[in-house]
mmCIF file of C-alpha atoms in Angstrom:
data_model
loop_
_atom_site.group_PDB
_atom_site.id
_atom_site.type_symbol
_atom_site.label_atom_id
_atom_site.label_comp_id
_atom_site.label_asym_id
_atom_site.label_seq_id
_atom_site.Cartn_x
_atom_site.Cartn_y
_atom_site.Cartn_z
ATOM 1 C CA UNK A 1 3.223 11.490 -4.939
ATOM 2 C CA UNK A 2 0.097 10.112 -3.517
ATOM 3 C CA UNK A 3 -0.342 7.420 -1.098
ATOM 4 C CA UNK A 4 0.173 3.898 -1.467
ATOM 5 C CA UNK A 5 -3.263 2.837 -1.032
ATOM 6 C CA UNK A 6 -4.716 6.326 -3.297
ATOM 7 C CA UNK A 7 -2.315 4.835 -5.891
ATOM 8 C CA UNK A 8 -3.591 1.590 -6.200
ATOM 9 C CA UNK A 9 -6.912 2.232 -6.048
ATOM 10 C CA UNK A 10 -6.991 5.352 -8.237
ATOM 11 C CA UNK A 11 -8.440 8.840 -7.340
ATOM 12 C CA UNK A 12 -11.686 8.363 -8.103
ATOM 13 C CA UNK A 13 -12.237 4.858 -6.317
ATOM 14 C CA UNK A 14 -10.339 6.536 -3.659
ATOM 15 C CA UNK A 15 -12.349 9.604 -3.160
ATOM 16 C CA UNK A 16 -15.932 7.159 -2.651
ATOM 17 C CA UNK A 17 -14.614 6.614 0.532
ATOM 18 C CA UNK A 18 -15.602 7.672 4.079
ATOM 19 C CA UNK A 19 -13.330 11.295 4.407
ATOM 20 C CA UNK A 20 -12.322 9.898 7.475
ATOM 21 C CA UNK A 21 -10.807 6.866 5.752
ATOM 22 C CA UNK A 22 -9.681 8.890 3.339
ATOM 23 C CA UNK A 23 -7.489 10.712 5.514
ATOM 24 C CA UNK A 24 -6.331 7.638 7.601
ATOM 25 C CA UNK A 25 -5.261 5.649 4.535
ATOM 26 C CA UNK A 26 -3.835 9.166 2.877
ATOM 27 C CA UNK A 27 -1.029 8.462 5.879
ATOM 28 C CA UNK A 28 2.235 8.870 3.858
ATOM 29 C CA UNK A 29 5.528 10.595 2.785
ATOM 30 C CA UNK A 30 3.340 13.484 0.543
ATOM 31 C CA UNK A 31 0.609 14.112 3.446
ATOM 32 C CA UNK A 32 3.457 13.670 6.273
ATOM 33 C CA UNK A 33 1.358 12.662 8.759
ATOM 34 C CA UNK A 34 1.322 9.377 11.223
ATOM 35 C CA UNK A 35 -1.543 7.877 12.495
ATOM 36 C CA UNK A 36 -1.969 5.704 15.820
ATOM 37 C CA UNK A 37 -5.534 4.350 16.345
ATOM 38 C CA UNK A 38 -6.184 3.486 19.970
ATOM 39 C CA UNK A 39 -9.358 1.460 20.853
ATOM 40 C CA UNK A 40 -10.822 -2.401 22.098
ATOM 41 C CA UNK A 41 -10.991 -5.475 20.254
ATOM 42 C CA UNK A 42 -14.673 -7.135 20.961
ATOM 43 C CA UNK A 43 -13.643 -10.217 20.013
ATOM 44 C CA UNK A 44 -10.432 -12.237 18.553
ATOM 45 C CA UNK A 45 -11.022 -15.630 17.866
ATOM 46 C CA UNK A 46 -9.434 -18.622 16.149
ATOM 47 C CA UNK A 47 -11.246 -21.312 14.075
ATOM 48 C CA UNK A 48 -10.416 -25.377 14.862
ATOM 49 C CA UNK A 49 -8.243 -26.498 17.271
ATOM 50 C CA UNK A 50 -5.946 -28.382 14.696
ATOM 51 C CA UNK A 51 -4.781 -24.200 13.170
ATOM 52 C CA UNK A 52 -3.264 -23.449 16.825
ATOM 53 C CA UNK A 53 -0.242 -24.885 15.853
ATOM 54 C CA UNK A 54 0.254 -22.996 12.891
ATOM 55 C CA UNK A 55 -1.017 -19.690 14.359
ATOM 56 C CA UNK A 56 1.681 -20.284 17.631
ATOM 57 C CA UNK A 57 4.447 -21.020 14.987
ATOM 58 C CA UNK A 58 3.391 -17.503 12.971
ATOM 59 C CA UNK A 59 3.513 -15.625 16.445
ATOM 60 C CA UNK A 60 6.974 -16.265 16.942
ATOM 61 C CA UNK A 61 7.856 -13.971 14.160
ATOM 62 C CA UNK A 62 4.706 -11.247 14.699
ATOM 63 C CA UNK A 63 2.336 -13.177 12.293
ATOM 64 C CA UNK A 64 -1.224 -13.881 12.829
ATOM 65 C CA UNK A 65 -2.431 -13.891 16.618
ATOM 66 C CA UNK A 66 -2.263 -17.677 18.894
ATOM 67 C CA UNK A 67 -4.348 -16.031 21.514
ATOM 68 C CA UNK A 68 -8.084 -15.285 21.620
ATOM 69 C CA UNK A 69 -9.886 -12.885 23.704
ATOM 70 C CA UNK A 70 -12.582 -10.228 24.709
ATOM 71 C CA UNK A 71 -12.446 -6.624 25.413
ATOM 72 C CA UNK A 72 -9.300 -6.838 24.558
ATOM 73 C CA UNK A 73 -6.809 -2.935 24.197
ATOM 74 C CA UNK A 74 -5.960 -2.585 20.847
ATOM 75 C CA UNK A 75 -3.431 -0.408 19.248
ATOM 76 C CA UNK A 76 -2.051 0.098 15.554
ATOM 77 C CA UNK A 77 0.476 2.348 14.252
ATOM 78 C CA UNK A 78 0.756 3.437 10.417
ATOM 79 C CA UNK A 79 4.187 5.329 9.783
ATOM 80 C CA UNK A 80 5.265 6.232 6.763
ATOM 81 C CA UNK A 81 9.149 5.848 5.977
ATOM 82 C CA UNK A 82 11.444 5.071 3.249
ATOM 83 C CA UNK A 83 12.665 1.324 3.378
ATOM 84 C CA UNK A 84 15.870 0.296 2.456
ATOM 85 C CA UNK A 85 15.094 -0.476 -1.062
ATOM 86 C CA UNK A 86 14.219 3.314 -1.604
ATOM 87 C CA UNK A 87 10.080 2.192 -1.692
ATOM 88 C CA UNK A 88 7.601 4.281 0.306
ATOM 89 C CA UNK A 89 6.616 1.425 3.025
ATOM 90 C CA UNK A 90 3.782 2.180 5.671
ATOM 91 C CA UNK A 91 3.578 0.167 9.353
ATOM 92 C CA UNK A 92 0.739 -1.164 10.480
ATOM 93 C CA UNK A 93 1.688 -2.505 13.504
ATOM 94 C CA UNK A 94 -0.886 -3.449 15.674
ATOM 95 C CA UNK A 95 -0.398 -4.667 19.460
ATOM 96 C CA UNK A 96 -3.186 -6.120 21.271
ATOM 97 C CA UNK A 97 -2.878 -5.912 24.991
ATOM 98 C CA UNK A 98 -3.365 -9.479 26.105
ATOM 99 C CA UNK A 99 -3.686 -10.807 29.374
ATOM 100 C CA UNK A 100 -0.376 -12.546 29.860
ATOM 101 C CA UNK A 101 1.613 -9.989 28.067
ATOM 102 C CA UNK A 102 0.792 -7.948 24.617
ATOM 103 C CA UNK A 103 0.951 -9.820 21.176
ATOM 104 C CA UNK A 104 2.326 -7.955 18.062
ATOM 105 C CA UNK A 105 0.802 -8.571 14.485
ATOM 106 C CA UNK A 106 3.641 -6.737 12.088
ATOM 107 C CA UNK A 107 3.054 -6.346 8.271
ATOM 108 C CA UNK A 108 4.363 -3.329 6.425
ATOM 109 C CA UNK A 109 2.642 -1.961 3.083
ATOM 110 C CA UNK A 110 4.295 -0.661 -0.427
ATOM 111 C CA UNK A 111 2.837 -0.119 -3.611
ATOM 112 C CA UNK A 112 3.688 -2.797 -6.332
ATOM 113 C CA UNK A 113 3.620 -1.290 -9.738
ATOM 114 C CA UNK A 114 5.054 -4.876 -11.051
ATOM 115 C CA UNK A 115 1.857 -6.761 -8.931
ATOM 116 C CA UNK A 116 -0.665 -3.375 -9.672
ATOM 117 C CA UNK A 117 -1.901 -3.545 -6.066
ATOM 118 C CA UNK A 118 -0.791 -3.252 -2.270
ATOM 119 C CA UNK A 119 2.041 -5.637 -1.316
ATOM 120 C CA UNK A 120 1.342 -6.474 2.008
ATOM 121 C CA UNK A 121 4.854 -8.134 4.133
ATOM 122 C CA UNK A 122 3.961 -9.599 6.960
ATOM 123 C CA UNK A 123 5.942 -9.838 10.181
ATOM 124 C CA UNK A 124 9.371 -8.989 11.548
ATOM 125 C CA UNK A 125 11.606 -10.598 8.860
ATOM 126 C CA UNK A 126 8.824 -10.103 5.834
ATOM 127 C CA UNK A 127 9.007 -13.619 4.862
ATOM 128 C CA UNK A 128 5.254 -13.980 3.740
ATOM 129 C CA UNK A 129 4.556 -11.372 1.084
ATOM 130 C CA UNK A 130 0.720 -10.702 0.112
ATOM 131 C CA UNK A 131 -1.592 -9.317 -2.572
ATOM 132 C CA UNK A 132 -4.145 -6.680 -1.460
ATOM 133 C CA UNK A 133 -6.985 -5.690 -3.464
ATOM 134 C CA UNK A 134 -8.795 -2.583 -1.933
ATOM 135 C CA UNK A 135 -11.993 -1.443 -3.211
ATOM 136 C CA UNK A 136 -14.594 1.180 -1.851
ATOM 137 C CA UNK A 137 -17.880 0.247 -0.891
ATOM 138 C CA UNK A 138 -21.355 1.924 -1.226
ATOM 139 C CA UNK A 139 -21.686 2.868 1.916
ATOM 140 C CA UNK A 140 -18.138 4.480 2.159
ATOM 141 C CA UNK A 141 -16.418 2.027 3.861
ATOM 142 C CA UNK A 142 -13.189 -0.068 3.024
ATOM 143 C CA UNK A 143 -12.767 -3.630 1.454
ATOM 144 C CA UNK A 144 -9.246 -5.412 1.510
ATOM 145 C CA UNK A 145 -9.327 -8.727 0.075
ATOM 146 C CA UNK A 146 -5.939 -10.651 -0.099
ATOM 147 C CA UNK A 147 -5.131 -12.663 -3.227
ATOM 148 C CA UNK A 148 -1.942 -14.740 -3.646
ATOM 149 C CA UNK A 149 0.927 -15.081 -0.932
ATOM 150 C CA UNK A 150 4.429 -15.920 -1.417
ATOM 151 C CA UNK A 151 7.279 -17.346 0.781
ATOM 152 C CA UNK A 152 10.751 -15.796 0.788
ATOM 153 C CA UNK A 153 13.638 -16.736 2.642
ATOM 154 C CA UNK A 154 17.125 -16.567 1.414
ATOM 155 C CA UNK A 155 16.906 -18.677 -1.973
ATOM 156 C CA UNK A 156 12.998 -19.859 -1.107
ATOM 157 C CA UNK A 157 10.816 -18.564 -3.101
ATOM 158 C CA UNK A 158 7.673 -20.229 -3.846
ATOM 159 C CA UNK A 159 3.969 -19.465 -3.691
ATOM 160 C CA UNK A 160 1.940 -20.583 -0.952
ATOM 161 C CA UNK A 161 -0.177 -23.320 -2.117
ATOM 162 C CA UNK A 162 -4.123 -22.241 -2.129
ATOM 163 C CA UNK A 163 -4.663 -25.245 0.127
ATOM 164 C CA UNK A 164 -2.932 -24.055 3.176
ATOM 165 C CA UNK A 165 -2.829 -20.516 2.199
ATOM 166 C CA UNK A 166 -5.222 -18.201 4.308
ATOM 167 C CA UNK A 167 -8.199 -15.690 2.282
ATOM 168 C CA UNK A 168 -7.983 -12.125 4.448
ATOM 169 C CA UNK A 169 -10.734 -9.817 4.184
ATOM 170 C CA UNK A 170 -10.632 -6.665 6.170
ATOM 171 C CA UNK A 171 -13.954 -4.462 6.107
ATOM 172 C CA UNK A 172 -13.136 -0.983 7.857
ATOM 173 C CA UNK A 173 -15.573 1.669 8.691
ATOM 174 C CA UNK A 174 -16.428 5.044 10.220
ATOM 175 C CA UNK A 175 -18.930 5.597 12.712
ATOM 176 C CA UNK A 176 -19.854 8.836 12.736
ATOM 177 C CA UNK A 177 -21.984 8.061 15.641
ATOM 178 C CA UNK A 178 -19.002 7.205 17.900
ATOM 179 C CA UNK A 179 -16.409 8.834 16.043
ATOM 180 C CA UNK A 180 -14.792 5.805 15.913
ATOM 181 C CA UNK A 181 -13.241 3.418 13.321
ATOM 182 C CA UNK A 182 -14.496 -0.244 13.210
ATOM 183 C CA UNK A 183 -12.673 -3.299 11.656
ATOM 184 C CA UNK A 184 -13.785 -6.670 11.591
ATOM 185 C CA UNK A 185 -11.042 -8.635 10.438
ATOM 186 C CA UNK A 186 -11.280 -12.965 8.830
ATOM 187 C CA UNK A 187 -9.161 -15.196 7.545
ATOM 188 C CA UNK A 188 -10.734 -18.421 6.087
ATOM 189 C CA UNK A 189 -9.152 -21.566 4.104
ATOM 190 C CA UNK A 190 -11.575 -22.530 1.283
ATOM 191 C CA UNK A 191 -11.288 -26.415 2.336
ATOM 192 C CA UNK A 192 -10.569 -25.696 6.402
ATOM 193 C CA UNK A 193 -12.759 -22.878 7.111
ATOM 194 C CA UNK A 194 -12.412 -20.256 9.359
ATOM 195 C CA UNK A 195 -9.020 -19.987 10.634
ATOM 196 C CA UNK A 196 -8.676 -16.559 12.247
ATOM 197 C CA UNK A 197 -10.250 -12.996 13.469
ATOM 198 C CA UNK A 198 -10.927 -10.286 15.249
ATOM 199 C CA UNK A 199 -13.537 -6.852 15.230
ATOM 200 C CA UNK A 200 -13.858 -4.109 17.502
ATOM 201 C CA UNK A 201 -13.515 -0.137 16.808
ATOM 202 C CA UNK A 202 -10.706 2.460 17.546
ATOM 203 C CA UNK A 203 -10.057 6.267 17.220
ATOM 204 C CA UNK A 204 -7.001 7.939 15.774
ATOM 205 C CA UNK A 205 -4.879 10.524 16.139
ATOM 206 C CA UNK A 206 -2.466 12.433 13.634
ATOM 207 C CA UNK A 207 1.229 13.593 13.863
ATOM 208 C CA UNK A 208 4.075 14.935 11.686
ATOM 209 C CA UNK A 209 6.151 11.937 10.992
ATOM 210 C CA UNK A 210 8.895 14.859 10.515
ATOM 211 C CA UNK A 211 9.197 15.207 14.377
ATOM 212 C CA UNK A 212 7.812 12.338 15.471
ATOM 213 C CA UNK A 213 10.141 9.715 12.964
ATOM 214 C CA UNK A 214 9.691 6.126 13.308
ATOM 215 C CA UNK A 215 10.176 4.771 16.541
ATOM 216 C CA UNK A 216 12.691 2.237 17.889
ATOM 217 C CA UNK A 217 11.465 -1.110 17.019
ATOM 218 C CA UNK A 218 8.723 -0.586 14.689
ATOM 219 C CA UNK A 219 10.426 -1.204 11.243
ATOM 220 C CA UNK A 220 11.061 -4.843 10.649
ATOM 221 C CA UNK A 221 13.903 -6.607 11.334
ATOM 222 C CA UNK A 222 14.920 -8.013 8.133
ATOM 223 C CA UNK A 223 13.394 -6.142 4.300
ATOM 224 C CA UNK A 224 12.547 -7.941 1.568
ATOM 225 C CA UNK A 225 12.610 -6.368 -2.347
ATOM 226 C CA UNK A 226 11.073 -9.646 -3.996
ATOM 227 C CA UNK A 227 7.264 -8.769 -4.855
#
């Protein structure tokens, strides 16, 4: 068994990543490790004013970020577990300590053999499923781009039209000079332009997942089996 990112990328591609990124994205049941990153987001930004109601709506289920800020303390928790359908799953739960109270941006990720990618379920109820395509860059950094998005709720199963969908681009690297991971996230709509994003840096610590388990409140409230 290998991690979901190594499986999606293949051994040769995965091993082009910086060694610190290889360890971070090897978090899984095979490694037995969990990872907690702590740092600061230099800037959390939004696009034009009309996107704010959509971000606020997504924020009700810990999807997207409805607020902006600078120098915001940040935590990301990557913990592997088997979901209720027996799939290896890794949490990507990001908490931003914004003025007025913390805000979360939740995701849980699995590998999808059917779609040949990392499948990213967003929010507390996994209403949105996005295809993620990770690739190693020449400098050893990781680039993750999103593909198709699908909305699932009860009998509803629909592809999100490109007109309203956002294309996510995540760049993560390791700065050997500072010993910190750097991350830059941008979500852009092909017609309306930039929607939101954030950038900053963090350090990572690892622990044995068997000893710590998955803390209460980290797993989604509802799990979705449809890819």
